[in-house]
């Protein structure tokens, strides 16, 4: 199993912000995800603190390009300079 983490910064250049509801609407509209976890975090980009949401997805490695697509779509939809995308092999099971 592979863990994909997308770090979704919530500051938009020009002073606006991406709300938690904006993120939920984006994820519902995108429909590329059936199961995920959102983790609230405090981040820093270019020396400035900002609210961040970590989108955690556990899927087979074959989901890699789909996860990248979600990151690119978020970047474009909310005028982000970048979205941090990490990939980690994990062991997990549903009990």
PDB file of C-alpha atoms in Angstrom:
ATOM      1  CA  UNK A   1       0.000   0.000   0.000  1.00  0.00           C
ATOM      2  CA  UNK A   2       1.179   3.520  -0.749  1.00  0.00           C
ATOM      3  CA  UNK A   3       0.492   6.711   1.181  1.00  0.00           C
ATOM      4  CA  UNK A   4       0.156   9.845  -0.913  1.00  0.00           C
ATOM      5  CA  UNK A   5       0.212  13.145   0.998  1.00  0.00           C
ATOM      6  CA  UNK A   6      -0.690  16.372  -0.775  1.00  0.00           C
ATOM      7  CA  UNK A   7       0.038  19.528   1.205  1.00  0.00           C
ATOM      8  CA  UNK A   8      -2.656  21.998   0.208  1.00  0.00           C
ATOM      9  CA  UNK A   9      -1.678  25.513   1.201  1.00  0.00           C
ATOM     10  CA  UNK A  10      -4.648  27.775   1.790  1.00  0.00           C
ATOM     11  CA  UNK A  11      -3.202  31.229   1.096  1.00  0.00           C
ATOM     12  CA  UNK A  12      -3.845  32.566  -2.391  1.00  0.00           C
ATOM     13  CA  UNK A  13      -1.487  35.177  -3.860  1.00  0.00           C
ATOM     14  CA  UNK A  14      -3.188  38.560  -3.599  1.00  0.00           C
ATOM     15  CA  UNK A  15      -4.569  38.030  -0.104  1.00  0.00           C
ATOM     16  CA  UNK A  16      -7.463  35.599  -0.516  1.00  0.00           C
ATOM     17  CA  UNK A  17      -7.616  32.202   1.190  1.00  0.00           C
ATOM     18  CA  UNK A  18      -8.953  28.768   0.347  1.00  0.00           C
ATOM     19  CA  UNK A  19     -11.595  27.829   2.917  1.00  0.00           C
ATOM     20  CA  UNK A  20     -12.077  24.352   4.332  1.00  0.00           C
ATOM     21  CA  UNK A  21     -15.391  24.274   2.461  1.00  0.00           C
ATOM     22  CA  UNK A  22     -13.608  25.187  -0.802  1.00  0.00           C
ATOM     23  CA  UNK A  23     -11.357  22.151  -0.301  1.00  0.00           C
ATOM     24  CA  UNK A  24     -14.303  19.831   0.411  1.00  0.00           C
ATOM     25  CA  UNK A  25     -16.153  21.147  -2.638  1.00  0.00           C
ATOM     26  CA  UNK A  26     -13.040  20.677  -4.782  1.00  0.00           C
ATOM     27  CA  UNK A  27     -12.636  17.071  -3.624  1.00  0.00           C
ATOM     28  CA  UNK A  28     -16.330  16.251  -4.166  1.00  0.00           C
ATOM     29  CA  UNK A  29     -16.354  17.838  -7.601  1.00  0.00           C
ATOM     30  CA  UNK A  30     -13.160  16.131  -8.697  1.00  0.00           C
ATOM     31  CA  UNK A  31     -14.575  12.628  -8.025  1.00  0.00           C
ATOM     32  CA  UNK A  32     -11.171  10.972  -8.440  1.00  0.00           C
ATOM     33  CA  UNK A  33     -11.237   9.934  -4.768  1.00  0.00           C
ATOM     34  CA  UNK A  34     -13.440   7.456  -3.004  1.00  0.00           C
ATOM     35  CA  UNK A  35     -11.604   7.468   0.328  1.00  0.00           C
ATOM     36  CA  UNK A  36      -9.240   9.984   1.948  1.00  0.00           C
ATOM     37  CA  UNK A  37      -8.321  11.775   5.167  1.00  0.00           C
ATOM     38  CA  UNK A  38      -7.909  15.516   5.674  1.00  0.00           C
ATOM     39  CA  UNK A  39      -5.453  16.714   8.325  1.00  0.00           C
ATOM     40  CA  UNK A  40      -5.362  20.366   9.419  1.00  0.00           C
ATOM     41  CA  UNK A  41      -1.855  21.765   9.752  1.00  0.00           C
ATOM     42  CA  UNK A  42       0.088  24.980  10.063  1.00  0.00           C
ATOM     43  CA  UNK A  43       2.635  25.419   7.316  1.00  0.00           C
ATOM     44  CA  UNK A  44       5.139  27.907   6.007  1.00  0.00           C
ATOM     45  CA  UNK A  45       5.794  28.946   2.416  1.00  0.00           C
ATOM     46  CA  UNK A  46       8.521  31.424   1.505  1.00  0.00           C
ATOM     47  CA  UNK A  47       8.869  32.375   5.186  1.00  0.00           C
ATOM     48  CA  UNK A  48       5.154  33.121   5.684  1.00  0.00           C
ATOM     49  CA  UNK A  49       2.936  31.000   7.942  1.00  0.00           C
ATOM     50  CA  UNK A  50      -0.284  29.695   6.415  1.00  0.00           C
ATOM     51  CA  UNK A  51      -3.105  27.303   7.118  1.00  0.00           C
ATOM     52  CA  UNK A  52      -2.570  24.016   5.313  1.00  0.00           C
ATOM     53  CA  UNK A  53      -4.641  20.920   4.771  1.00  0.00           C
ATOM     54  CA  UNK A  54      -2.880  17.613   4.200  1.00  0.00           C
ATOM     55  CA  UNK A  55      -4.842  15.323   1.910  1.00  0.00           C
ATOM     56  CA  UNK A  56      -3.830  11.740   2.769  1.00  0.00           C
ATOM     57  CA  UNK A  57      -4.700   8.975   0.342  1.00  0.00           C
ATOM     58  CA  UNK A  58      -3.902   5.269   0.798  1.00  0.00           C
ATOM     59  CA  UNK A  59      -3.993   3.415  -2.494  1.00  0.00           C
ATOM     60  CA  UNK A  60      -1.831   1.053  -4.549  1.00  0.00           C
ATOM     61  CA  UNK A  61       1.208   2.636  -6.246  1.00  0.00           C
ATOM     62  CA  UNK A  62      -0.755   2.531  -9.508  1.00  0.00           C
ATOM     63  CA  UNK A  63      -2.697   5.545  -8.142  1.00  0.00           C
ATOM     64  CA  UNK A  64       0.464   7.688  -8.469  1.00  0.00           C
ATOM     65  CA  UNK A  65      -0.495   9.562 -11.634  1.00  0.00           C
ATOM     66  CA  UNK A  66      -4.043  10.174 -10.345  1.00  0.00           C
ATOM     67  CA  UNK A  67      -2.656  11.682  -7.119  1.00  0.00           C
ATOM     68  CA  UNK A  68      -0.365  13.924  -9.179  1.00  0.00           C
ATOM     69  CA  UNK A  69      -3.355  15.007 -11.261  1.00  0.00           C
ATOM     70  CA  UNK A  70      -5.273  15.985  -8.113  1.00  0.00           C
ATOM     71  CA  UNK A  71      -2.268  18.047  -6.944  1.00  0.00           C
ATOM     72  CA  UNK A  72      -2.030  19.804 -10.326  1.00  0.00           C
ATOM     73  CA  UNK A  73      -5.778  20.529 -10.373  1.00  0.00           C
ATOM     74  CA  UNK A  74      -5.641  22.027  -6.875  1.00  0.00           C
ATOM     75  CA  UNK A  75      -2.639  24.126  -7.854  1.00  0.00           C
ATOM     76  CA  UNK A  76      -4.500  25.497 -10.873  1.00  0.00           C
ATOM     77  CA  UNK A  77      -7.913  25.883  -9.202  1.00  0.00           C
ATOM     78  CA  UNK A  78      -6.544  27.940  -6.291  1.00  0.00           C
ATOM     79  CA  UNK A  79      -3.612  29.769  -7.944  1.00  0.00           C
ATOM     80  CA  UNK A  80      -0.979  27.988  -5.842  1.00  0.00           C
ATOM     81  CA  UNK A  81       2.714  28.316  -6.659  1.00  0.00           C
ATOM     82  CA  UNK A  82       3.242  24.670  -5.714  1.00  0.00           C
ATOM     83  CA  UNK A  83       1.677  21.679  -3.964  1.00  0.00           C
ATOM     84  CA  UNK A  84       4.012  19.428  -1.982  1.00  0.00           C
ATOM     85  CA  UNK A  85       3.420  15.800  -2.967  1.00  0.00           C
ATOM     86  CA  UNK A  86       4.994  12.952  -0.975  1.00  0.00           C
ATOM     87  CA  UNK A  87       4.826   9.206  -1.522  1.00  0.00           C
ATOM     88  CA  UNK A  88       5.557   6.641   1.194  1.00  0.00           C
ATOM     89  CA  UNK A  89       5.267   2.858   1.235  1.00  0.00           C
ATOM     90  CA  UNK A  90       3.224   1.802   4.260  1.00  0.00           C
ATOM     91  CA  UNK A  91       1.770  -1.345   5.802  1.00  0.00           C
ATOM     92  CA  UNK A  92      -1.887  -1.124   6.662  1.00  0.00           C
ATOM     93  CA  UNK A  93      -4.985  -3.213   6.990  1.00  0.00           C
ATOM     94  CA  UNK A  94      -8.668  -2.715   7.648  1.00  0.00           C
ATOM     95  CA  UNK A  95      -9.771  -4.460  10.813  1.00  0.00           C
TER      96      UNK A  95
END
